[in-house]
Coordinates of N, CA and C in Angstrom, one line a residue:
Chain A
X94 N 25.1 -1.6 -3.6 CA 23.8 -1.6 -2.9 C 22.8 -2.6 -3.5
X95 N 21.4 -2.4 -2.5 CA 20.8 -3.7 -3.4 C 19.8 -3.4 -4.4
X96 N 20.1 -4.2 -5.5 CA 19.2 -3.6 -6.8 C 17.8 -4.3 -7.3
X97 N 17.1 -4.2 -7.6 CA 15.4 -4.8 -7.8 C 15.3 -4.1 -9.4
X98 N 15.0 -5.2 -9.9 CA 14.9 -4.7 -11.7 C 13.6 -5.1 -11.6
X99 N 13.0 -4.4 -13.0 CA 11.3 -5.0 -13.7 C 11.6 -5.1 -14.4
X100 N 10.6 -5.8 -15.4 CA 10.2 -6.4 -16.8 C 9.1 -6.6 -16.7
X101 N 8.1 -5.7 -18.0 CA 9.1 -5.0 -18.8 C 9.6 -3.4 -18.2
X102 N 10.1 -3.1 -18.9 CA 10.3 -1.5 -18.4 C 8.8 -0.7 -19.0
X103 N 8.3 -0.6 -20.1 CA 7.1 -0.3 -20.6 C 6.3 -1.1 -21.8
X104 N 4.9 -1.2 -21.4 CA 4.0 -1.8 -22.2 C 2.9 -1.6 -22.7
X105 N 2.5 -2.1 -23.5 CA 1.4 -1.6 -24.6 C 0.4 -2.4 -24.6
X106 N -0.5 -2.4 -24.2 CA -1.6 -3.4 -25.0 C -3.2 -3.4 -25.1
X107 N -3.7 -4.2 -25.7 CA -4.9 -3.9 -26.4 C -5.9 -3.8 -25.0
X108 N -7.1 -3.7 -24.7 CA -7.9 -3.6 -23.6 C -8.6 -5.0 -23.7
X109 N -8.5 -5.7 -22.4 CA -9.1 -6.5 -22.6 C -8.2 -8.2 -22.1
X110 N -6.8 -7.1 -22.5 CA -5.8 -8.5 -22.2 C -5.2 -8.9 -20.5
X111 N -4.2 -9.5 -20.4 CA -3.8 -9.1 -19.6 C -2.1 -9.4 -19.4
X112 N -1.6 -8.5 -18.2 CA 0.0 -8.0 -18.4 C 0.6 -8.3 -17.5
X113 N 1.4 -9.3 -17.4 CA 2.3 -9.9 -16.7 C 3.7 -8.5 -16.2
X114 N 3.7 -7.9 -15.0 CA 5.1 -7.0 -14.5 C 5.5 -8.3 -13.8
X115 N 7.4 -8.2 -14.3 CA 8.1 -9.1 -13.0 C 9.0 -8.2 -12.0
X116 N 9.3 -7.8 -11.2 CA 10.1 -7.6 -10.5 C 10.9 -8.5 -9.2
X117 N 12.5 -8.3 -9.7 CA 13.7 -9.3 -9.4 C 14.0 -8.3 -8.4
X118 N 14.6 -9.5 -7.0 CA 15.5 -8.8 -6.4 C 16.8 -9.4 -6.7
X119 N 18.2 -8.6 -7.2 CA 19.3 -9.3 -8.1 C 20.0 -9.5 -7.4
X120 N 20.1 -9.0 -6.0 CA 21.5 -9.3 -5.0 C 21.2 -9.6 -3.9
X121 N 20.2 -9.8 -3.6 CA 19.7 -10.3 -2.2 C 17.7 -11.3 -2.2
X122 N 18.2 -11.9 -0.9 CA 16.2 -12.4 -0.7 C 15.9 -11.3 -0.5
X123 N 14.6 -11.0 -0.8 CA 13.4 -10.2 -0.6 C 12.4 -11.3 0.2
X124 N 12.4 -11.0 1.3 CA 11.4 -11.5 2.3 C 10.2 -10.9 1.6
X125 N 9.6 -9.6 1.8 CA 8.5 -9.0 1.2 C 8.5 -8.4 0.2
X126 N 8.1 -8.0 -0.9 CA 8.0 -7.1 -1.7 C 6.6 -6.1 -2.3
X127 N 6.5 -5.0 -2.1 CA 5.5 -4.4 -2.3 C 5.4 -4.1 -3.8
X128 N 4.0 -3.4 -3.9 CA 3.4 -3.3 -5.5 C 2.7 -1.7 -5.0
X129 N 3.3 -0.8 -6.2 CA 2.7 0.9 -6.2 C 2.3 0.7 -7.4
X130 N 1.2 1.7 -6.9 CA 0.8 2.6 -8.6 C 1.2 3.7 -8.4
X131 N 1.5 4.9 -9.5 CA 1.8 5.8 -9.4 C 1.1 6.9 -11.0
X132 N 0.0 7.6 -10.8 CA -0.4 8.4 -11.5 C 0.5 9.4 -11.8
X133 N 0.1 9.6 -12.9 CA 1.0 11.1 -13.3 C 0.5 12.3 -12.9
X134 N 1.9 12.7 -11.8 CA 2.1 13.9 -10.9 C 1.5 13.5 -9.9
X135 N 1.6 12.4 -9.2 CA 0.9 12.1 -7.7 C 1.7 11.1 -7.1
X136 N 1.4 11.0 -6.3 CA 2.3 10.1 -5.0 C 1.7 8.5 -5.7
X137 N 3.0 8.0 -4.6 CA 2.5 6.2 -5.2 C 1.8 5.9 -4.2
X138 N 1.0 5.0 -4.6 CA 0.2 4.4 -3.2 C 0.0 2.9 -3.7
X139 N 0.4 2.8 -2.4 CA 0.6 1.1 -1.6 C -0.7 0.0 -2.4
X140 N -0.4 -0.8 -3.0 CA -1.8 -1.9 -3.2 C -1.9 -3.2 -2.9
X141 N -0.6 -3.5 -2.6 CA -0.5 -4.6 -2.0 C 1.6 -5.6 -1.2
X142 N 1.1 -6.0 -0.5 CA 2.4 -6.2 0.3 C 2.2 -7.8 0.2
X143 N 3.4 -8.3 -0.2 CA 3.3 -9.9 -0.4 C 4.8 -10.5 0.2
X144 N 4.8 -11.6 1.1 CA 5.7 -12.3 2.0 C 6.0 -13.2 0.7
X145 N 6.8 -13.7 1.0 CA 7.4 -14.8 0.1 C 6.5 -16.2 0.4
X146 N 5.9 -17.1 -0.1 CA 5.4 -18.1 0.2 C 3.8 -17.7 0.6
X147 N 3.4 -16.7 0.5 CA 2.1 -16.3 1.3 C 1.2 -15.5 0.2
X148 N -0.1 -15.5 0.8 CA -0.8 -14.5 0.3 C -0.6 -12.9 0.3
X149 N -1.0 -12.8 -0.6 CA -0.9 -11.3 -0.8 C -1.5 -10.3 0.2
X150 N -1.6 -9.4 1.0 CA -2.4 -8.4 1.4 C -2.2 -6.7 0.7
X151 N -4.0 -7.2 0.2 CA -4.3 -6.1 -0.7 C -4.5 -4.7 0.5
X152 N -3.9 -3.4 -0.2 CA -4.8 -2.6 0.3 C -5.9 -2.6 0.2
X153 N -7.0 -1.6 0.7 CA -8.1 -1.3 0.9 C -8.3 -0.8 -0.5
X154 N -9.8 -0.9 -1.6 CA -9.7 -0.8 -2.6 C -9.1 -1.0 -3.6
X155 N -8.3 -2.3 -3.6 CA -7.8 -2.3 -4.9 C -8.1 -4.1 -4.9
X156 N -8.5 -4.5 -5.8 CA -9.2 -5.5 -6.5 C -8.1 -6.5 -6.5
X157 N -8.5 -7.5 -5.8 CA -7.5 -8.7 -5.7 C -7.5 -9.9 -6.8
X158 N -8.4 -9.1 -7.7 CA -8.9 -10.3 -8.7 C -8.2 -10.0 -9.7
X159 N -8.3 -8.2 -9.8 CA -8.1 -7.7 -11.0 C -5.9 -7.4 -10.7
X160 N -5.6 -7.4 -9.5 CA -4.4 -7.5 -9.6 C -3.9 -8.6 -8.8
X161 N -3.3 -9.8 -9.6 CA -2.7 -10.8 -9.3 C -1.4 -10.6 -9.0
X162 N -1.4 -11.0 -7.3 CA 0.4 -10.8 -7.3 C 0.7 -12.2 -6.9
X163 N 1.7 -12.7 -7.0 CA 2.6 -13.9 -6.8 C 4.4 -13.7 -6.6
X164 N 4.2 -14.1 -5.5 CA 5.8 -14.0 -4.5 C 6.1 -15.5 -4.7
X165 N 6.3 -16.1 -5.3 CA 6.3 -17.1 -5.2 C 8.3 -18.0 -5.0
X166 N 9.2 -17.1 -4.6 CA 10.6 -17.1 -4.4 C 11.1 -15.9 -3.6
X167 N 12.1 -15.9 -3.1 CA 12.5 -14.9 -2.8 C 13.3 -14.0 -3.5
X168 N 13.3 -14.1 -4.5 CA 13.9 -13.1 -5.9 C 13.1 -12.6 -7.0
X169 N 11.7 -13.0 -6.5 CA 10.7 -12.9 -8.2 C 9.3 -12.8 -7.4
X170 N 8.8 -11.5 -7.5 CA 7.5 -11.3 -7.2 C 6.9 -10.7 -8.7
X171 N 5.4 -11.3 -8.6 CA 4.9 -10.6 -10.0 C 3.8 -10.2 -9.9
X172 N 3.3 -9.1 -10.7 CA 2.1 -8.5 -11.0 C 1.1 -9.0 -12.0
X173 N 0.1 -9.4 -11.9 CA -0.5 -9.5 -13.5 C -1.4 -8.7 -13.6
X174 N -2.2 -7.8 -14.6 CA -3.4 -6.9 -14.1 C -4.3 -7.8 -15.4
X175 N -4.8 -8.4 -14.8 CA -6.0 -9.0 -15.7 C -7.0 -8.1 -16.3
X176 N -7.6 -8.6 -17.7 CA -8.6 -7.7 -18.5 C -8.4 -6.5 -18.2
X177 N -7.0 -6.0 -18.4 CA -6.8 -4.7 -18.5 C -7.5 -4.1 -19.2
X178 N -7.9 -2.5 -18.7 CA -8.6 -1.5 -19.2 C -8.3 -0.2 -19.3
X179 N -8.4 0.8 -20.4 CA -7.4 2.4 -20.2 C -7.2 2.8 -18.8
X180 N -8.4 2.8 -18.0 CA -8.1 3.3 -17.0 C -6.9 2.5 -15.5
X181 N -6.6 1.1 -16.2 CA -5.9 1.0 -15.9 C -4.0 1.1 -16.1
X182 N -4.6 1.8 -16.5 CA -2.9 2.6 -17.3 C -2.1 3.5 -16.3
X183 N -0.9 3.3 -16.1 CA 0.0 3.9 -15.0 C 1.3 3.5 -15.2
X184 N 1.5 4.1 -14.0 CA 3.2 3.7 -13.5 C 2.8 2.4 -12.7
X185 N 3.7 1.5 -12.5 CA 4.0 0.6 -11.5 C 5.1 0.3 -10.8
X186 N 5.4 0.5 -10.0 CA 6.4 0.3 -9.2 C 6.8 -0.9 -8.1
X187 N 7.6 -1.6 -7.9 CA 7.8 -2.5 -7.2 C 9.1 -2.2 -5.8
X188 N 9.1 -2.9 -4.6 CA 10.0 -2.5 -3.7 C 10.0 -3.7 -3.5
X189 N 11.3 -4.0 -2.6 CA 11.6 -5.3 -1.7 C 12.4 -5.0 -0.9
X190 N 12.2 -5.5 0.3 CA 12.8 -5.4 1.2 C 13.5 -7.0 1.9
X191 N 14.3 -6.9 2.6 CA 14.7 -8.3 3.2 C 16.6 -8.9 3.4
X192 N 16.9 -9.4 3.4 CA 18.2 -9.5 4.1 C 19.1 -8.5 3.7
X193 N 18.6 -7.6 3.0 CA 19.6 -6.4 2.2 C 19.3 -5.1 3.5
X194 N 20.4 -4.6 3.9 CA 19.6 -3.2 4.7 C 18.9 -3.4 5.8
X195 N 18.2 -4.5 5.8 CA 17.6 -4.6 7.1 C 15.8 -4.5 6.4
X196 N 15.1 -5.3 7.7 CA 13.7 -5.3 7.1 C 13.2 -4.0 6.9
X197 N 13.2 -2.9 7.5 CA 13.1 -2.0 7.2 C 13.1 -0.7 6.5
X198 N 14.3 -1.7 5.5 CA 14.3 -0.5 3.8 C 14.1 -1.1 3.0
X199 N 14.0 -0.3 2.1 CA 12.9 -0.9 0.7 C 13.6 -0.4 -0.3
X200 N 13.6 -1.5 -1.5 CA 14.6 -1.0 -2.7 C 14.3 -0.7 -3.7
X201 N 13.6 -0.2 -4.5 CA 12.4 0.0 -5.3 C 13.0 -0.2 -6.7
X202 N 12.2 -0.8 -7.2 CA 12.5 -0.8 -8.8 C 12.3 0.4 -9.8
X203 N 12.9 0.1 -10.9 CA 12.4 1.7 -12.0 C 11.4 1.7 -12.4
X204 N 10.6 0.5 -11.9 CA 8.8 1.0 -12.7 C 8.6 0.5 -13.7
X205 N 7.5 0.1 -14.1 CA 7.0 -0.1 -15.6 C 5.8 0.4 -16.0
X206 N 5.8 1.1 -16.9 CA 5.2 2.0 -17.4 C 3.7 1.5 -18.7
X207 N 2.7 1.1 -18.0 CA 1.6 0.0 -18.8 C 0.6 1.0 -19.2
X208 N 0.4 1.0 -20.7 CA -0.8 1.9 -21.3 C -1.7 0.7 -21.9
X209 N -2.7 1.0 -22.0 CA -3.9 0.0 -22.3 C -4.5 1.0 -23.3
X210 N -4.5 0.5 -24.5 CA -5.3 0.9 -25.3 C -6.8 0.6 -25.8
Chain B
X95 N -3.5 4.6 11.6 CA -2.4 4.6 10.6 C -1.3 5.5 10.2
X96 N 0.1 5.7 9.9 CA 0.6 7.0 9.5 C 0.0 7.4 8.5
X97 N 0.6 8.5 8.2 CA 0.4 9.5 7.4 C 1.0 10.8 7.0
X98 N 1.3 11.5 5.6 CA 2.5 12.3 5.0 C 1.7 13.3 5.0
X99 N 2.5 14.4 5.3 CA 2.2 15.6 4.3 C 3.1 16.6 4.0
X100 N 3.2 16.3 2.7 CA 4.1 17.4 1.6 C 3.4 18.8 1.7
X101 N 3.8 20.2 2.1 CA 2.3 20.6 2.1 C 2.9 21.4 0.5
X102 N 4.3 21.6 -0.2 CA 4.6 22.6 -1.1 C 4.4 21.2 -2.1
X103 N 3.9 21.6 -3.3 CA 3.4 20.9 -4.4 C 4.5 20.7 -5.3
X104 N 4.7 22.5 -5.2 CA 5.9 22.7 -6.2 C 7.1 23.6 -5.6
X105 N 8.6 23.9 -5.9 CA 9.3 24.6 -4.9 C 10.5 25.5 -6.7
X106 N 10.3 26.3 -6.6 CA 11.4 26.9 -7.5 C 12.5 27.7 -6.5
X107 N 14.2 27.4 -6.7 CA 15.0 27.7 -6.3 C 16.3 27.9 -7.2
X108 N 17.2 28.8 -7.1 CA 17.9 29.1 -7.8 C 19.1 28.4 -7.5
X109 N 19.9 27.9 -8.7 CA 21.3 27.5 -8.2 C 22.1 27.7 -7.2
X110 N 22.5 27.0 -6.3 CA 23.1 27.9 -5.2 C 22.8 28.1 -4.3
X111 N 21.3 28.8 -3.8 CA 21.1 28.8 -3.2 C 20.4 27.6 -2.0
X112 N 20.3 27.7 -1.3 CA 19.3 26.6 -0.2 C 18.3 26.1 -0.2
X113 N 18.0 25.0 0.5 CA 16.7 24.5 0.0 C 16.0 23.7 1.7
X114 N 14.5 24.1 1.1 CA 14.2 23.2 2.8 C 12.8 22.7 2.0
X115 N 12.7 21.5 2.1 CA 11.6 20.6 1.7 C 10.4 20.3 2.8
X116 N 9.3 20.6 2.7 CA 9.0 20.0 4.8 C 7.8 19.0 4.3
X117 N 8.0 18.1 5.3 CA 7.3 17.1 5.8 C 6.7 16.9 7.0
X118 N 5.7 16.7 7.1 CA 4.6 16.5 8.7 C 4.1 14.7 8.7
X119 N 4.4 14.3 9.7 CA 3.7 13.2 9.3 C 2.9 12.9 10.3
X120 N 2.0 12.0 10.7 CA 1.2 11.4 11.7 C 1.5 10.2 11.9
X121 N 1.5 9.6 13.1 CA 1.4 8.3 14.0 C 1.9 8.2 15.3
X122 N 1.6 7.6 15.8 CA 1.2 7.2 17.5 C 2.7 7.1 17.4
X123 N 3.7 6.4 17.5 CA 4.5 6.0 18.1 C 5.7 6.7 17.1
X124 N 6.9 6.8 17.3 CA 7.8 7.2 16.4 C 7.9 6.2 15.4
X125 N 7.8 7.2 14.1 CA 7.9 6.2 12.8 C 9.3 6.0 12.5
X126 N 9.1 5.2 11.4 CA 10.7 5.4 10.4 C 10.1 6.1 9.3
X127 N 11.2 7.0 9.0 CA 10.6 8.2 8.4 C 12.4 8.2 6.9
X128 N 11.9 8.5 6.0 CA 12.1 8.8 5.0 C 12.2 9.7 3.8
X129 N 13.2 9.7 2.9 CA 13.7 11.4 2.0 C 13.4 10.2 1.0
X130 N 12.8 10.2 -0.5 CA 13.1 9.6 -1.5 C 13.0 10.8 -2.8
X131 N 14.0 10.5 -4.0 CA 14.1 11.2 -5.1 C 13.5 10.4 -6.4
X132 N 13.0 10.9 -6.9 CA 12.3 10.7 -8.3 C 12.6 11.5 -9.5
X133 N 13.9 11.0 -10.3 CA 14.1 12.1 -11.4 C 12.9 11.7 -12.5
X134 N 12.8 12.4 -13.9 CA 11.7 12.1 -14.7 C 12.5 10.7 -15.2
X135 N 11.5 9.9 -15.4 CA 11.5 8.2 -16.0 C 12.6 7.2 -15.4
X136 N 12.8 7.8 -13.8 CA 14.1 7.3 -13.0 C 13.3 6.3 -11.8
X137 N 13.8 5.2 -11.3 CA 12.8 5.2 -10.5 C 13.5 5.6 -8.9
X138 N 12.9 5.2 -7.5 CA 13.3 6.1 -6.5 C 14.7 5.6 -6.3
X139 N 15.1 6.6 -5.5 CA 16.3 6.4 -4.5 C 16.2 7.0 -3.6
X140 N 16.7 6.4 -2.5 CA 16.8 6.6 -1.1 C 17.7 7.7 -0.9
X141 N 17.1 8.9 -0.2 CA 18.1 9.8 0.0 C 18.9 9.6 1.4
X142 N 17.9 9.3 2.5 CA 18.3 9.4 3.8 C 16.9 8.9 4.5
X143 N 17.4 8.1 5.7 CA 16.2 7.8 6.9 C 16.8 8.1 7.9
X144 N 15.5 8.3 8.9 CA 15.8 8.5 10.4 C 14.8 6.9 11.5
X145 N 15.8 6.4 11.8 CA 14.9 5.1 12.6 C 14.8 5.6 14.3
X146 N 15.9 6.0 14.5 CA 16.0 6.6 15.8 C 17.7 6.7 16.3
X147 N 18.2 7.4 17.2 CA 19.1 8.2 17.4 C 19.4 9.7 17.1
X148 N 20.3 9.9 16.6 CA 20.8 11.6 16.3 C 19.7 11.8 15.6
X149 N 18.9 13.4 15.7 CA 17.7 13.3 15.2 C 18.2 13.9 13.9
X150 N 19.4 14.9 13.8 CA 20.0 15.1 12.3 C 20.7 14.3 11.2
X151 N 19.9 13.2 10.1 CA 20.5 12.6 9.6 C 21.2 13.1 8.5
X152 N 21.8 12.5 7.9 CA 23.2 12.7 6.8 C 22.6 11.9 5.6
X153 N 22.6 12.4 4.5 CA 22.0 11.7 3.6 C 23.3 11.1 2.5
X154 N 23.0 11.0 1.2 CA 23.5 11.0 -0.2 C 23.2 12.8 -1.0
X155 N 24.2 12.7 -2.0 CA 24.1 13.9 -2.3 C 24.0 16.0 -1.4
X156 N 24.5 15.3 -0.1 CA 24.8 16.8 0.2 C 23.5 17.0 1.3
X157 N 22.1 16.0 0.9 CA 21.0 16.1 1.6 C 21.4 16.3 3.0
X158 N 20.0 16.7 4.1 CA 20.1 16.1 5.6 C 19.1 16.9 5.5
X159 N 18.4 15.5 6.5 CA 17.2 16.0 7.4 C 17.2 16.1 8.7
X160 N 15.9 16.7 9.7 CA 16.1 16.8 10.8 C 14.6 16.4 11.1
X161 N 14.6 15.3 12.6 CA 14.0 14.9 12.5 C 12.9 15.8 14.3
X162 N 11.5 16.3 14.0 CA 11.3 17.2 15.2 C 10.1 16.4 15.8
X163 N 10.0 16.0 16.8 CA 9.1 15.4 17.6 C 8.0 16.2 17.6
X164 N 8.4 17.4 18.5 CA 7.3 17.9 18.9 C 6.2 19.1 17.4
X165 N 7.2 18.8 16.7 CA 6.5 19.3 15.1 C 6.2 18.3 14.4
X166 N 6.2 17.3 14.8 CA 5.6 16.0 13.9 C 6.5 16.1 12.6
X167 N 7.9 16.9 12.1 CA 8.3 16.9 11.0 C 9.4 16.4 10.9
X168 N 9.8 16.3 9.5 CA 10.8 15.8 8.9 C 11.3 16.3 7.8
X169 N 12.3 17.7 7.9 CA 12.3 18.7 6.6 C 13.4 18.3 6.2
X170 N 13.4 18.2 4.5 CA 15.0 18.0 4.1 C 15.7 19.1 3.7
X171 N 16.9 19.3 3.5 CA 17.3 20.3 3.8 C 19.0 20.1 2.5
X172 N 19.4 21.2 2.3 CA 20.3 21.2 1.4 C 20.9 22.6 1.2
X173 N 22.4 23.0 1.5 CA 22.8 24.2 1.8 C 22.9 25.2 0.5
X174 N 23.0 24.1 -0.5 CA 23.4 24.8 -2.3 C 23.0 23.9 -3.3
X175 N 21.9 24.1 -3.8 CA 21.3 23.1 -4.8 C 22.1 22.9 -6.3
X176 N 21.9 22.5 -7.0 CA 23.0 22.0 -8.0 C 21.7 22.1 -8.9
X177 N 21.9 22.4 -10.4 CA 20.8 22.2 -11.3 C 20.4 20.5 -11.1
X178 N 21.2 19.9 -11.5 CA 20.7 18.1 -11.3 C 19.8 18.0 -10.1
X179 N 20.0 18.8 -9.1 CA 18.5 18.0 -8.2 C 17.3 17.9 -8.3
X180 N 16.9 18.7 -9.5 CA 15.7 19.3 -10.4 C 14.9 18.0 -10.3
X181 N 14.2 17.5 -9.0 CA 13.3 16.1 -9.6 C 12.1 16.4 -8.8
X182 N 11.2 15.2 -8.2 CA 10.4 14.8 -7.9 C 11.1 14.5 -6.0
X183 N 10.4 15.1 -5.1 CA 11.1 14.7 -3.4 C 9.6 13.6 -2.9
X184 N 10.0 13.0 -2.5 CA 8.9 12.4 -1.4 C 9.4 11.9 0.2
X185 N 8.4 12.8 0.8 CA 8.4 12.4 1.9 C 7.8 10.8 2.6
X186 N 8.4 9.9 3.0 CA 7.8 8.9 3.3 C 7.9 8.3 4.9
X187 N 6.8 7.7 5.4 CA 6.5 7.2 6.9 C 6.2 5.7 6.5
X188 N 7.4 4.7 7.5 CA 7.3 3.5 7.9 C 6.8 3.2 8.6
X189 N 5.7 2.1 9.2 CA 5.6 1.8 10.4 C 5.3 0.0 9.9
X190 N 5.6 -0.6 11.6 CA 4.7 -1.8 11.5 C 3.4 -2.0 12.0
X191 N 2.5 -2.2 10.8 CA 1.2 -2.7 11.3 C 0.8 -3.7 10.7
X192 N 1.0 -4.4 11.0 CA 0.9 -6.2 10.7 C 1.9 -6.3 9.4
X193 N 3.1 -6.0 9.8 CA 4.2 -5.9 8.5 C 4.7 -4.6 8.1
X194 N 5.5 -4.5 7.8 CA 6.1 -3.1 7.5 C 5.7 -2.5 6.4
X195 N 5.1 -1.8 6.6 CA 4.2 -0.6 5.6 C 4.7 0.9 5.6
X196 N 5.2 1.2 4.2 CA 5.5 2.7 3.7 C 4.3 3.2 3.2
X197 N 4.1 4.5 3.3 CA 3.1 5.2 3.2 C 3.8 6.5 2.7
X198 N 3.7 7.1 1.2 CA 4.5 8.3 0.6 C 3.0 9.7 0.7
X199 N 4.3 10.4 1.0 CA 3.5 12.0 1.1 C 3.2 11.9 -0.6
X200 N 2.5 13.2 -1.0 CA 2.1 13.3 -2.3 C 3.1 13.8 -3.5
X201 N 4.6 14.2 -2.9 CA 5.8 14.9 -3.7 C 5.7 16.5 -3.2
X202 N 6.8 17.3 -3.4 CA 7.4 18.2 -4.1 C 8.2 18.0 -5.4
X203 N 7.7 18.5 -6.2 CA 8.7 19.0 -7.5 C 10.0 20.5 -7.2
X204 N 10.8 19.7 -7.4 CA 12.0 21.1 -7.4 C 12.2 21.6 -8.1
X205 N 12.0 22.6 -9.0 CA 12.5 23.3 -10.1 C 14.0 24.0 -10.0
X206 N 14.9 23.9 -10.7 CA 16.4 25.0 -10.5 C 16.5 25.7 -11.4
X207 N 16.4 26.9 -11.1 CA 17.0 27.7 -12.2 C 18.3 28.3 -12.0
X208 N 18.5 28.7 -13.1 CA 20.0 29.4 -13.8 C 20.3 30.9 -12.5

């Protein structure tokens, strides 16, 4: 089946900085690939959906500044969360969808797991 | 826009026995609708979807859901639970609205006991 890896798997860093998530699609294009957050013990929610070659579409409240995505291939979309801050600390999750399955399944990665000290 | 609802937060079930997960969702048109599993520090997997056809789908691991129109639901379902299914369920609604967008219910957690 088709597989989507991150890097890193979990991260650490000081407040202030900022943290590059990659997420790969390893066996197929990824036409789109999505970006979750996921708090602990709560559902993920959607923050943004990115086409390969295109802009990002952010959900509704979540800061386009403060989360840089770049699709910039069809195997490599990335996250950056600039001047990270504790409260930006979570799960992250990535999906892609695209010649694998059909556009309408999504293959989610294992997350990366970012604390901000 | 769609929209999930897990309404059980949490579900304890004993080995063996049966299991029924429920899901409600909202949206105008038939969605694509979705079972995903979340073990702890695992990330999802696809249990089963329903896009259209047979409304009882057949999943991975023994799962199946059923999918009811006129109940807006999507319960998953499982005749004999195994301790390993002990995780995290989400219910999730596909639709296109300017691109294909998933939208996850909030979870059930399954507990199994002995």
């Amino acid at each position: 089946g088709a597989v989507v890896s991150q890097h890193p798997s979990r991260v650490i860093c000081k407040s202030g900085t900022s943290v590059k998530i990659e997420c790969r699609s390893l066996d197929f294009q990824a036409t789109t690939m999505f970006w979750y957050r996921q708090f602990p013990k709560q559902s993920l929610m959607l923050m943004a959906t990115s086409n390969e070659g295109s802009k990002a579409t952010y959900e509704q409240g979540v800061e386009k500044d403060k989360f840089l995505i770049n699709h910039a291939s069809l195997t490599l979309s990335t996250l950056t969360v600039t001047s990270a801050h504790p409260e930006d600390s979570s799960f992250y999750i990535c999906s892609a969808s695209g010649t694998s399955g059909g556009r309408d399944t999504q293959y989610f990665g294992p997350g990366t797991r970012l604390t901000v000290l | 826009a769609q929209s999930v609802t897990q309404p059980d937060i949490h579900i304890t079930v004993s080995e063996g026995a049966s299991l029924e997960l429920r899901c409600n969702y909202s949206y105008g048109a038939t969605p694509y609708l979705f079972w995903y599993v979340q073990s702890p520090g695992q990330g999802l997997q696809l249990l089963l979807k329903y896009f259209s056809g047979d409304t009882l789908v057949q999943g991975i691991k023994g799962f199946e859901a059923e999918f009811k129109r006129s109940q807006s639901s999507f319960n998953l379902r499982k005749p004999s639970v195994h301790w390993s299914d002990a995780a995290e369920y989400f219910c999730a609604v596909g639709a296109y609205t300017g691109g294909f967008k998933t939208i996850f219910g909030a979870g059930t957690r399954l507990f199994v006991k002995a």
